[in-house]
XYZ file of C-alpha atoms in Angstrom:
681
model
C 0.000 0.000 0.000
C 1.336 3.457 -0.929
C 2.383 5.782 1.863
C -0.209 8.370 2.825
C 2.450 10.926 3.761
C 5.402 12.000 1.622
C 8.407 13.794 3.146
C 10.918 15.666 0.993
C 13.859 17.676 2.324
C 15.484 20.434 0.293
C 18.180 22.134 2.324
C 16.551 24.201 5.049
C 13.075 23.417 3.708
C 11.057 20.250 4.362
C 7.803 19.518 2.536
C 5.250 17.143 4.053
C 2.533 16.143 1.563
C -0.731 14.375 2.385
C -1.536 11.927 -0.410
C -4.743 10.130 0.426
C -6.889 10.507 -2.715
C -9.410 11.560 -3.722
C -10.046 14.068 -0.918
C -6.967 13.651 1.300
C -9.111 12.784 4.305
C -7.331 12.570 7.633
C -7.841 8.835 7.963
C -6.338 6.630 10.658
C -3.485 5.834 8.244
C -2.727 9.525 7.673
C -2.837 10.264 11.400
C -0.482 7.337 11.928
C 2.135 8.434 9.395
C 2.027 12.232 9.846
C 3.573 12.236 13.373
C 6.487 10.155 12.061
C 7.215 12.729 9.376
C 6.942 15.562 11.908
C 9.343 13.805 14.287
C 11.810 13.288 11.448
C 11.942 17.006 10.598
C 12.009 17.957 14.262
C 15.258 16.102 14.919
C 16.809 17.131 11.591
C 18.854 20.188 12.524
C 19.343 21.132 8.865
C 15.605 21.734 8.441
C 14.592 25.258 9.472
C 11.062 25.598 8.075
C 8.354 23.056 7.148
C 5.655 23.215 4.477
C 2.559 21.035 4.969
C 0.409 20.566 1.877
C -1.765 18.046 0.036
C -1.537 16.395 -3.359
C -4.413 17.565 -5.570
C -6.039 19.464 -2.717
C -5.182 20.236 0.894
C -7.654 18.112 2.888
C -11.425 17.697 3.065
C -11.157 16.759 6.739
C -11.685 13.652 8.834
C -12.686 10.349 7.299
C -16.393 10.195 8.116
C -16.326 6.425 7.791
C -13.911 6.245 10.743
C -16.352 8.275 12.826
C -19.261 6.107 11.697
C -17.512 2.927 12.791
C -17.157 4.369 16.299
C -20.784 5.516 16.307
C -21.928 2.011 15.396
C -19.962 0.573 18.326
C -21.227 3.327 20.621
C -17.746 3.305 22.114
C -17.003 6.555 23.967
C -13.465 5.454 24.870
C -12.559 4.707 21.260
C -13.935 8.087 20.231
C -11.804 9.874 22.810
C -8.749 7.804 21.815
C -9.180 8.769 18.144
C -9.571 12.435 19.057
C -6.544 12.299 21.344
C -4.471 10.811 18.524
C -5.638 13.451 16.034
C -5.096 16.323 18.447
C -1.679 15.017 19.480
C -0.683 15.283 15.817
C -1.782 18.920 15.692
C -0.032 19.589 19.006
C 3.179 18.212 17.518
C 2.887 20.730 14.676
C 2.542 23.588 17.142
C 5.379 22.237 19.327
C 7.711 21.460 16.435
C 10.104 24.242 17.386
C 10.239 25.272 13.737
C 7.848 27.464 11.727
C 5.277 25.593 9.653
C 3.421 26.855 6.588
C 0.177 25.294 5.352
C 0.202 25.555 1.550
C -3.435 25.202 0.506
C -4.774 24.466 -2.957
C -8.411 23.426 -3.214
C -10.523 22.260 -0.293
C -9.421 22.975 3.266
C -12.365 21.742 5.292
C -13.128 20.403 8.751
C -10.088 18.596 10.104
C -8.086 19.920 7.157
C -8.818 23.479 8.229
C -8.026 22.564 11.833
C -4.679 21.170 10.715
C -3.955 24.353 8.746
C -4.804 26.523 11.767
C -2.256 24.597 13.830
C 0.462 25.810 11.448
C 2.414 29.012 11.971
C 1.090 30.556 8.740
C -1.132 29.767 5.777
C -0.936 30.573 2.057
C -3.647 29.561 -0.433
C -4.574 29.649 -4.110
C -7.411 31.860 -5.289
C -9.817 28.969 -5.845
C -9.315 27.367 -2.424
C -12.301 26.914 -0.126
C -12.383 26.926 3.664
C -14.895 25.908 6.295
C -16.002 23.749 9.206
C -18.952 21.853 7.674
C -19.281 19.315 10.513
C -22.586 20.767 11.699
C -24.177 19.795 8.370
C -23.598 16.179 9.425
C -25.070 16.748 12.881
C -21.648 16.762 14.555
C -19.028 19.359 15.579
C -15.302 19.991 15.101
C -13.129 17.716 17.201
C -9.585 18.758 16.291
C -9.619 22.274 17.677
C -11.962 24.009 15.244
C -14.123 25.657 17.883
C -11.065 26.887 19.787
C -8.419 27.794 17.219
C -10.855 29.493 14.843
C -12.401 31.599 17.615
C -8.905 32.685 18.682
C -7.684 33.310 15.132
C -10.464 35.564 13.770
C -13.230 37.802 15.095
C -15.918 36.035 17.129
C -18.901 36.825 14.903
C -17.512 35.332 11.650
C -16.036 32.430 13.608
C -19.478 31.556 14.953
C -21.004 31.914 11.467
C -18.540 29.449 10.023
C -18.964 26.981 12.884
C -22.761 27.143 13.126
C -23.678 27.455 9.455
C -21.254 24.914 8.008
C -20.895 27.196 5.005
C -17.732 27.355 2.913
C -15.888 30.591 2.172
C -13.485 31.624 -0.566
C -9.775 32.222 -0.148
C -10.405 35.934 -0.617
C -12.934 35.952 2.230
C -10.666 33.819 4.409
C -7.837 36.291 3.875
C -10.115 39.193 4.766
C -11.062 37.464 8.016
C -7.477 36.634 8.897
C -7.787 32.852 8.500
C -4.949 32.823 5.970
C -1.990 35.117 5.432
C -1.687 35.287 1.646
C -3.645 34.476 -1.522
C -1.798 33.711 -4.760
C -2.650 32.522 -8.299
C -2.790 28.756 -8.692
C -0.087 28.729 -11.359
C 2.479 30.319 -9.040
C 1.647 28.519 -5.777
C 4.914 26.534 -5.613
C 7.262 29.477 -6.071
C 5.125 31.708 -3.849
C 5.068 29.037 -1.136
C 8.873 28.848 -1.038
C 9.186 32.631 -0.890
C 6.541 32.856 1.810
C 8.246 30.110 3.836
C 11.439 32.166 3.734
C 9.553 35.205 5.033
C 8.011 33.154 7.819
C 11.429 31.798 8.740
C 12.729 35.355 9.023
C 9.770 36.311 11.202
C 8.117 38.467 8.535
C 4.768 38.327 6.756
C 2.619 37.365 9.742
C 0.517 39.685 11.852
C -1.629 38.235 14.623
C -4.071 40.174 16.766
C -4.763 38.781 20.214
C -8.463 37.967 20.596
C -10.184 38.798 23.873
C -13.352 36.815 24.520
C -16.338 38.971 25.447
C -19.188 36.883 26.906
C -21.728 39.700 26.500
C -20.793 40.088 22.845
C -20.992 36.316 22.383
C -24.550 36.179 23.723
C -25.602 39.265 21.759
C -24.355 37.698 18.527
C -26.262 34.469 19.109
C -29.475 36.304 19.977
C -29.580 38.180 16.653
C -32.050 37.303 13.864
C -29.323 36.169 11.461
C -28.013 33.577 13.898
C -31.544 32.580 14.813
C -32.134 31.511 11.196
C -28.849 29.623 11.109
C -29.410 27.817 14.394
C -33.013 26.878 13.592
C -31.893 25.064 10.447
C -29.278 22.872 12.164
C -29.211 19.962 14.610
C -30.122 21.258 18.061
C -27.632 18.889 19.722
C -24.798 20.008 17.440
C -25.600 23.701 17.952
C -25.663 23.313 21.728
C -22.346 21.443 21.717
C -20.591 24.040 19.551
C -21.987 26.950 21.580
C -20.889 25.308 24.827
C -17.430 24.581 23.417
C -16.879 28.212 22.454
C -18.525 29.765 25.507
C -16.714 27.578 28.038
C -13.532 26.972 26.093
C -12.630 30.555 25.287
C -12.080 31.376 28.975
C -9.730 28.410 29.421
C -6.114 27.877 28.354
C -6.006 26.379 24.839
C -4.894 22.945 26.067
C -7.844 22.683 28.468
C -10.248 24.089 25.867
C -9.169 21.429 23.357
C -9.869 18.663 25.884
C -13.327 20.137 26.489
C -14.025 20.135 22.741
C -12.958 16.492 22.496
C -15.289 15.492 25.347
C -18.208 17.352 23.779
C -17.493 15.783 20.371
C -17.402 12.260 21.812
C -20.683 12.778 23.665
C -22.341 14.344 20.628
C -21.578 11.542 18.161
C -23.235 9.067 20.518
C -26.561 10.886 20.133
C -29.263 9.827 17.682
C -29.225 13.200 15.910
C -25.550 12.759 15.000
C -26.148 9.176 13.951
C -28.909 10.296 11.591
C -26.761 13.065 10.126
C -23.773 10.794 9.512
C -25.979 8.059 8.053
C -27.591 10.526 5.677
C -24.190 11.751 4.482
C -22.972 8.174 3.955
C -26.322 7.145 2.412
C -26.856 4.438 4.995
C -30.446 3.328 5.616
C -30.989 3.254 9.377
C -34.279 1.411 8.951
C -33.718 -1.370 6.411
C -36.786 -2.438 4.520
C -38.336 -5.779 5.420
C -37.440 -8.593 3.046
C -40.921 -8.786 1.652
C -40.849 -5.082 0.850
C -37.728 -5.199 -1.300
C -39.742 -5.129 -4.490
C -41.603 -1.829 -4.541
C -45.044 -1.757 -6.026
C -45.081 0.110 -9.310
C -47.577 2.849 -8.542
C -48.071 3.506 -12.235
C -49.168 -0.067 -13.019
C -52.808 0.700 -12.252
C -52.667 3.926 -14.186
C -51.387 2.687 -17.542
C -54.714 3.143 -19.275
C -55.093 6.643 -17.839
C -51.567 7.537 -18.938
C -52.152 6.155 -22.424
C -55.319 8.205 -22.835
C -53.591 11.236 -21.391
C -50.751 10.908 -23.924
C -53.238 10.656 -26.799
C -54.999 13.803 -25.562
C -51.764 15.798 -25.196
C -50.485 14.676 -28.610
C -53.730 15.562 -30.346
C -53.827 18.993 -28.701
C -50.180 19.659 -29.542
C -50.675 18.753 -33.196
C -53.912 20.718 -33.628
C -53.411 23.719 -31.339
C -49.662 24.241 -30.945
C -47.891 23.135 -34.130
C -49.936 25.470 -36.390
C -48.948 28.423 -34.162
C -45.227 27.630 -34.049
C -44.206 30.068 -36.800
C -46.319 32.848 -35.274
C -44.805 32.276 -31.829
C -41.281 32.288 -33.299
C -41.907 35.750 -34.768
C -43.746 37.207 -31.760
C -41.296 35.712 -29.294
C -43.892 34.534 -26.791
C -46.818 32.206 -26.159
C -50.259 33.761 -26.214
C -52.115 33.795 -22.915
C -55.055 32.150 -24.659
C -52.977 29.095 -25.595
C -51.487 28.997 -22.111
C -54.970 29.054 -20.586
C -56.217 26.287 -22.910
C -53.457 23.945 -21.779
C -54.473 24.572 -18.183
C -58.065 23.770 -19.014
C -56.942 20.530 -20.637
C -55.263 19.546 -17.366
C -51.681 19.548 -18.667
C -50.308 21.468 -15.689
C -52.255 19.611 -13.022
C -51.890 16.039 -14.289
C -48.912 15.148 -12.113
C -50.188 16.850 -8.943
C -52.469 15.370 -6.236
C -56.225 15.518 -6.604
C -56.536 17.807 -3.569
C -55.033 20.605 -5.680
C -57.089 19.856 -8.762
C -54.667 17.328 -10.205
C -55.095 13.875 -11.686
C -52.464 12.301 -9.403
C -50.701 10.705 -12.393
C -47.246 11.566 -11.071
C -43.995 12.188 -12.914
C -44.995 9.784 -15.672
C -47.682 12.248 -16.768
C -45.285 15.135 -16.252
C -42.824 13.542 -18.676
C -45.565 12.757 -21.190
C -46.523 16.452 -21.340
C -42.962 17.531 -22.058
C -42.296 14.811 -24.595
C -45.397 15.585 -26.641
C -45.055 19.373 -26.425
C -41.381 19.268 -27.455
C -42.268 16.933 -30.300
C -44.632 19.593 -31.641
C -42.781 22.794 -30.708
C -39.878 23.069 -28.276
C -40.676 26.555 -27.008
C -44.064 25.434 -25.715
C -42.339 22.877 -23.479
C -40.016 25.576 -22.132
C -42.909 27.867 -21.169
C -44.747 25.016 -19.488
C -41.558 23.839 -17.770
C -40.887 27.204 -16.142
C -44.521 27.416 -15.044
C -45.276 23.855 -13.965
C -41.955 22.313 -13.046
C -40.237 25.294 -11.452
C -42.853 27.787 -10.249
C -45.681 25.394 -9.342
C -43.212 22.699 -8.281
C -41.554 25.074 -5.812
C -44.858 25.983 -4.180
C -45.954 22.362 -4.003
C -42.682 21.259 -2.379
C -42.085 24.253 -0.113
C -45.340 26.130 0.304
C -47.821 26.103 3.149
C -51.477 25.268 2.626
C -52.569 28.886 2.302
C -49.970 29.509 -0.412
C -51.005 26.389 -2.269
C -54.642 27.417 -2.296
C -53.894 31.012 -3.289
C -51.277 30.366 -5.991
C -50.840 26.685 -6.833
C -54.469 25.756 -7.470
C -55.249 28.603 -9.918
C -51.827 28.174 -11.548
C -52.537 24.514 -12.274
C -55.855 25.555 -13.809
C -54.060 27.972 -16.147
C -55.587 31.038 -14.500
C -52.210 32.234 -13.223
C -48.817 32.006 -14.932
C -45.663 31.445 -12.905
C -41.956 32.106 -13.392
C -38.800 31.128 -11.510
C -36.006 33.659 -10.905
C -32.704 32.156 -9.793
C -30.037 33.119 -12.346
C -28.200 36.438 -12.069
C -25.391 38.151 -13.982
C -22.898 36.790 -11.414
C -24.734 33.632 -10.347
C -25.553 30.806 -12.702
C -24.138 27.431 -11.732
C -22.676 29.125 -8.640
C -26.010 29.788 -6.954
C -24.270 30.564 -3.668
C -23.018 33.775 -5.291
C -26.502 35.303 -5.580
C -26.351 39.060 -5.023
C -30.087 39.829 -4.834
C -30.681 40.746 -1.197
C -33.604 40.188 1.151
C -33.721 42.263 4.323
C -36.348 41.991 7.074
C -38.488 45.088 7.486
C -41.926 45.966 8.880
C -43.456 42.490 8.968
C -41.961 41.427 5.678
C -38.914 41.594 3.474
C -37.396 44.190 1.135
C -35.770 42.759 -2.003
C -33.172 44.516 -4.158
C -31.216 43.058 -7.041
C -31.383 41.747 -10.589
C -32.111 38.476 -12.368
C -31.258 37.268 -15.856
C -32.590 34.725 -18.373
C -35.997 34.435 -16.688
C -38.549 32.510 -18.749
C -42.118 33.893 -18.426
C -40.731 36.775 -16.326
C -42.712 39.427 -18.218
C -46.059 37.649 -18.644
C -46.133 35.852 -15.280
C -48.583 36.700 -12.509
C -46.142 35.508 -9.843
C -42.441 34.707 -9.770
C -40.496 32.529 -7.366
C -37.555 34.778 -6.433
C -34.419 33.430 -4.769
C -32.522 36.005 -2.687
C -29.657 36.162 -0.205
C -30.122 37.061 3.465
C -26.446 36.885 4.383
C -23.688 36.872 1.713
C -21.239 35.120 3.997
C -23.531 32.112 4.318
C -23.564 31.561 0.540
C -26.143 28.860 -0.277
C -27.104 28.485 3.396
C -28.325 32.080 3.468
C -30.691 31.765 0.503
C -34.415 32.366 0.838
C -37.344 31.965 -1.582
C -40.398 34.193 -2.029
C -43.619 34.116 -4.025
C -43.565 37.566 -5.608
C -46.610 38.955 -7.375
C -45.444 40.743 -10.499
C -47.928 43.612 -10.031
C -46.204 44.717 -6.822
C -44.225 47.988 -6.910
C -40.519 47.376 -7.415
C -40.885 44.422 -9.782
C -39.385 45.649 -13.045
C -38.989 43.909 -16.400
C -35.874 44.875 -18.346
C -34.272 43.606 -21.532
C -36.018 40.923 -23.583
C -33.386 38.438 -24.769
C -32.992 37.590 -28.462
C -31.926 33.967 -28.448
C -30.406 31.386 -30.766
C -33.349 29.088 -30.125
C -36.524 28.530 -28.073
C -37.646 31.865 -29.497
C -41.308 31.254 -28.769
C -40.598 31.428 -25.041
C -39.960 34.925 -23.764
C -36.797 35.354 -21.701
C -36.184 38.590 -19.825
C -34.070 40.419 -17.299
C -35.713 41.450 -14.038
C -34.753 44.052 -11.469
C -36.106 44.597 -7.976
C -35.999 48.004 -6.354
C -37.134 48.098 -2.722
C -39.684 45.404 -3.524
C -41.654 44.689 -0.353
C -42.814 41.103 0.166
C -45.036 40.268 3.161
C -44.022 37.460 5.504
C -46.939 35.372 4.258
C -45.180 35.084 0.879
C -41.983 33.628 2.313
C -41.699 30.204 0.645
C -40.383 27.605 3.066
C -37.762 28.444 5.666
C -34.988 31.007 5.659
C -31.736 29.309 4.650
C -33.513 26.331 3.063
C -34.070 27.740 -0.435
C -31.046 25.934 -1.892
C -32.407 22.546 -0.877
C -35.844 23.544 -2.149
C -34.774 24.526 -5.633
C -32.351 21.595 -5.935
C -35.253 19.240 -5.231
C -37.414 21.227 -7.645
C -34.749 20.995 -10.351
C -34.602 17.207 -9.977
C -38.157 17.066 -11.260
C -37.439 19.712 -13.879
C -34.570 17.629 -15.246
C -36.964 14.758 -15.882
C -39.123 17.105 -17.935
C -36.112 18.316 -19.891
C -35.040 14.729 -20.623
C -38.562 13.860 -21.765
C -38.564 16.940 -23.987
C -35.352 15.668 -25.575
C -37.102 12.358 -26.276
C -39.915 14.196 -28.067
C -37.514 16.428 -29.992
C -35.467 13.417 -31.128
C -38.569 11.536 -32.233
C -39.643 14.456 -34.387
C -36.132 14.825 -35.844
C -36.130 11.118 -36.659
C -39.503 11.398 -38.421
C -38.314 14.353 -40.498
C -35.035 12.635 -41.427
C -36.720 9.374 -42.390
C -39.353 11.113 -44.497
C -36.768 13.212 -46.315
C -34.391 10.302 -46.960
C -37.294 8.239 -48.302
C -38.367 10.932 -50.772
C -35.058 12.533 -51.763
C -33.528 10.767 -54.781
C -29.815 10.996 -55.553
C -27.799 8.805 -57.922
C -31.039 7.196 -59.100
C -32.115 5.946 -55.682
C -33.618 7.298 -52.470
C -31.129 8.526 -49.891
C -32.541 5.865 -47.586
C -30.811 3.202 -49.692
C -27.373 4.557 -48.804
C -25.729 2.634 -45.984
C -24.375 5.820 -44.341
C -27.920 7.178 -44.005
C -29.134 3.856 -42.665
C -26.425 3.939 -40.008
C -27.442 7.466 -38.987
C -31.081 6.459 -38.652
C -30.213 3.260 -36.803
C -28.098 5.143 -34.266
C -30.838 7.758 -33.837
C -33.408 5.048 -33.148
C -31.099 3.308 -30.672
C -30.483 6.603 -28.866
C -34.205 7.306 -28.655
C -34.835 3.879 -27.147
C -32.215 4.422 -24.446
C -33.368 7.982 -23.760
C -37.007 6.972 -23.433
C -36.341 3.949 -21.228
C -34.032 5.843 -18.877
C -36.309 8.876 -18.560
C -39.508 6.992 -17.834
C -37.725 4.568 -15.519
C -36.529 7.566 -13.488
C -40.104 8.887 -13.493
C -41.382 5.555 -12.166
C -38.760 5.664 -9.424
C -39.870 9.168 -8.456
C -43.496 8.062 -8.359
C -42.461 5.151 -6.120
C -41.022 7.667 -3.645
C -37.354 7.012 -4.376
C -34.586 9.592 -4.278
C -33.748 10.288 -7.933
C -31.055 12.948 -7.655
C -28.583 10.600 -9.394
C -31.035 9.414 -12.043
C -32.285 12.946 -12.759
C -28.727 14.162 -13.363
C -27.947 11.117 -15.531
C -30.949 11.469 -17.824
C -30.514 15.230 -18.113
C -26.874 14.783 -19.120
C -27.291 11.884 -21.519
C -30.625 12.837 -23.100
C -29.529 16.408 -23.854
C -26.320 15.175 -25.502
C -27.967 12.299 -27.367
C -30.665 14.656 -28.572
C -28.075 17.018 -30.043
C -26.447 14.093 -31.863
C -29.809 12.951 -33.194
C -30.931 16.376 -34.358
C -27.545 17.276 -35.806
C -27.472 14.101 -37.888
C -31.074 14.605 -38.965
C -30.050 18.043 -40.222
C -27.064 16.440 -41.985
C -29.395 14.052 -43.772
C -31.491 16.997 -44.993
C -28.368 18.847 -46.174
C -29.016 22.334 -47.523
C -32.749 21.930 -46.988
C -32.116 21.381 -43.299
C -29.794 24.370 -43.027
C -32.457 26.731 -44.286
C -33.841 28.945 -41.524
C -37.335 28.090 -42.724
C -36.981 24.351 -42.119
C -38.434 22.689 -39.061
C -35.245 20.715 -38.414
C -33.154 23.892 -38.225
C -35.527 25.209 -35.553
C -35.320 21.930 -33.644
C -31.499 22.127 -33.864
C -31.498 25.679 -32.506
C -33.969 24.757 -29.762
C -31.992 21.670 -28.770
C -28.779 23.555 -28.077
C -30.179 25.014 -24.843
C -30.694 21.607 -23.236
C -27.061 20.995 -22.207
C -27.099 24.483 -20.648
C -30.226 25.057 -18.610
C -31.698 23.178 -15.632
C -28.048 22.946 -14.503
C -25.281 22.764 -17.108
C -24.061 19.342 -18.152
C -20.779 20.077 -16.415
C -22.689 20.562 -13.167
C -24.618 17.332 -13.821
C -21.333 15.453 -14.038
C -20.234 16.935 -10.715
C -23.554 15.876 -9.153
C -23.165 12.382 -10.558
C -19.622 12.070 -9.235
C -20.762 13.276 -5.822
C -23.208 10.357 -5.728
C -20.443 8.006 -6.912
C -18.090 9.191 -4.195
C -20.585 9.095 -1.337
C -21.556 5.534 -2.316
C -17.913 4.455 -2.245
C -18.034 3.669 -5.961
C -20.834 1.129 -5.584
C -23.088 0.671 -8.595
């Protein structure tokens, strides 16, 4: 087995590198080898300064699986022994008798951040991220996080980081005093050597002594901002962290660290911590009974209803939507009359429960709508997606009963149109960077900011607006509102002129002192990220189904053209190259359709489909582009004409790898599921 720690000596400089891929967790093996490397440089009189770094990234913290094994045993002594071993390693860094520099590139989280704080100084690349995310797992720092962080930076940001579990950028960490220098990634090695020389000479480091103020501590925790943070986290974890800081900050560091270890060991024995760790590791604490392993297919009794529903949607799309496609392309929007008709037909409500006017046909019906609409005219599916999947879906998942009756029910009937406003000029995939602000005032909230690329934003009656309550909390500070577009301060700006999906209107929005009453707060403060991620899972199914419909139509057009077009005295269809194109298109469509509707069945059976939703969004959007592109190739110059249907389908299809989360983000989501499952498939 390869060593987890590498030690290199270069004159007066020693470099200790953690190499425990993929995330350089501080596993038992790492904690066993690191003290040996530290002892070696301690006794080497030629070494004057030590760099501690990580290969690929610094460290994502403790190995959660090690903690879980102790939790399963419910062994307090083993927990304390592990903590003592980890903390002894950090103590040996502080007692090395030689300056140490943490050279950070990438993630520096949890135990990794605690290790870095034990060093004399810290230098990081611009794209590094810092934090103590333990509370998100229902636990707390156990390697000095509550004590060293509160002594290193101001109390208020220290408590935010500890109690929110949010991650901060290198720039923010530098501003707080967590690190001493930020450098470009490309020059980290040379900068690290230069910085180590400065540290050795006693330069480049300024530390302010922190004086703990109990009154300030209690005032901070009693504020509204911390109330929102605390309410969203495990009560046991919050109490343990608060006690560690409050009691530890008046003790010598050595005693405070022992207190933290005791609190950590007690906390992980509690059920709340067990649930949090199990959720992170995707471990089912209540295994299903053997006889329940095969889930009943809830759609099996609805097949006839779904078949009739598909026939109805297809007929409507062919008769009512396809003839209007050219008109909608020119006007750049869907008429309210057509929108209302689809509501009357039950397209929006089909997948929702009967109590809200729905047919209770689940995600299968939802996918049918998008497949058939996209088969007729892609823009119609986009308009319906923003309304049904995002706006109505958000209210259904996060709204209270009053909100559902006031907005969801009439929206599903087609009487109200909804929009969803998440994207901003500086926040697309990076939703934690949202700049639109929401500030409490007079029994409500005041919103200021701007949104971009908002489908239905001009014609909608209400818009789901995502805003930030506290920039430092990133995604954990986000909040959602149901905003009525008639309210003062809701402003529609530029109408986008797009490559495709031209029949759906996309606009910029701005909010100027827009007052939203408390009753229109959607869900809980700080929970908007989880809400819209869950909403987008459903939306991705609709997008995948739309790709199925688009590919089917492209296939029909290509087959018809190749059957009728004669070249070299025979139809194009007789050429083997064309046959191969059509065969691959048909194979792709089969795989797309099977995967999409299988994911829909899983959703209707109550399963978590975050992995499947990302997979079908990624693969269907890419397969669809291949299908449509090769259909256009078969049509040749006729297909390239702006007047041809296939050219419109090609232009419309290009958006699919971009919206509902870019395909690059989908791959990150998929890998996250791979990693948390330990590579199981």
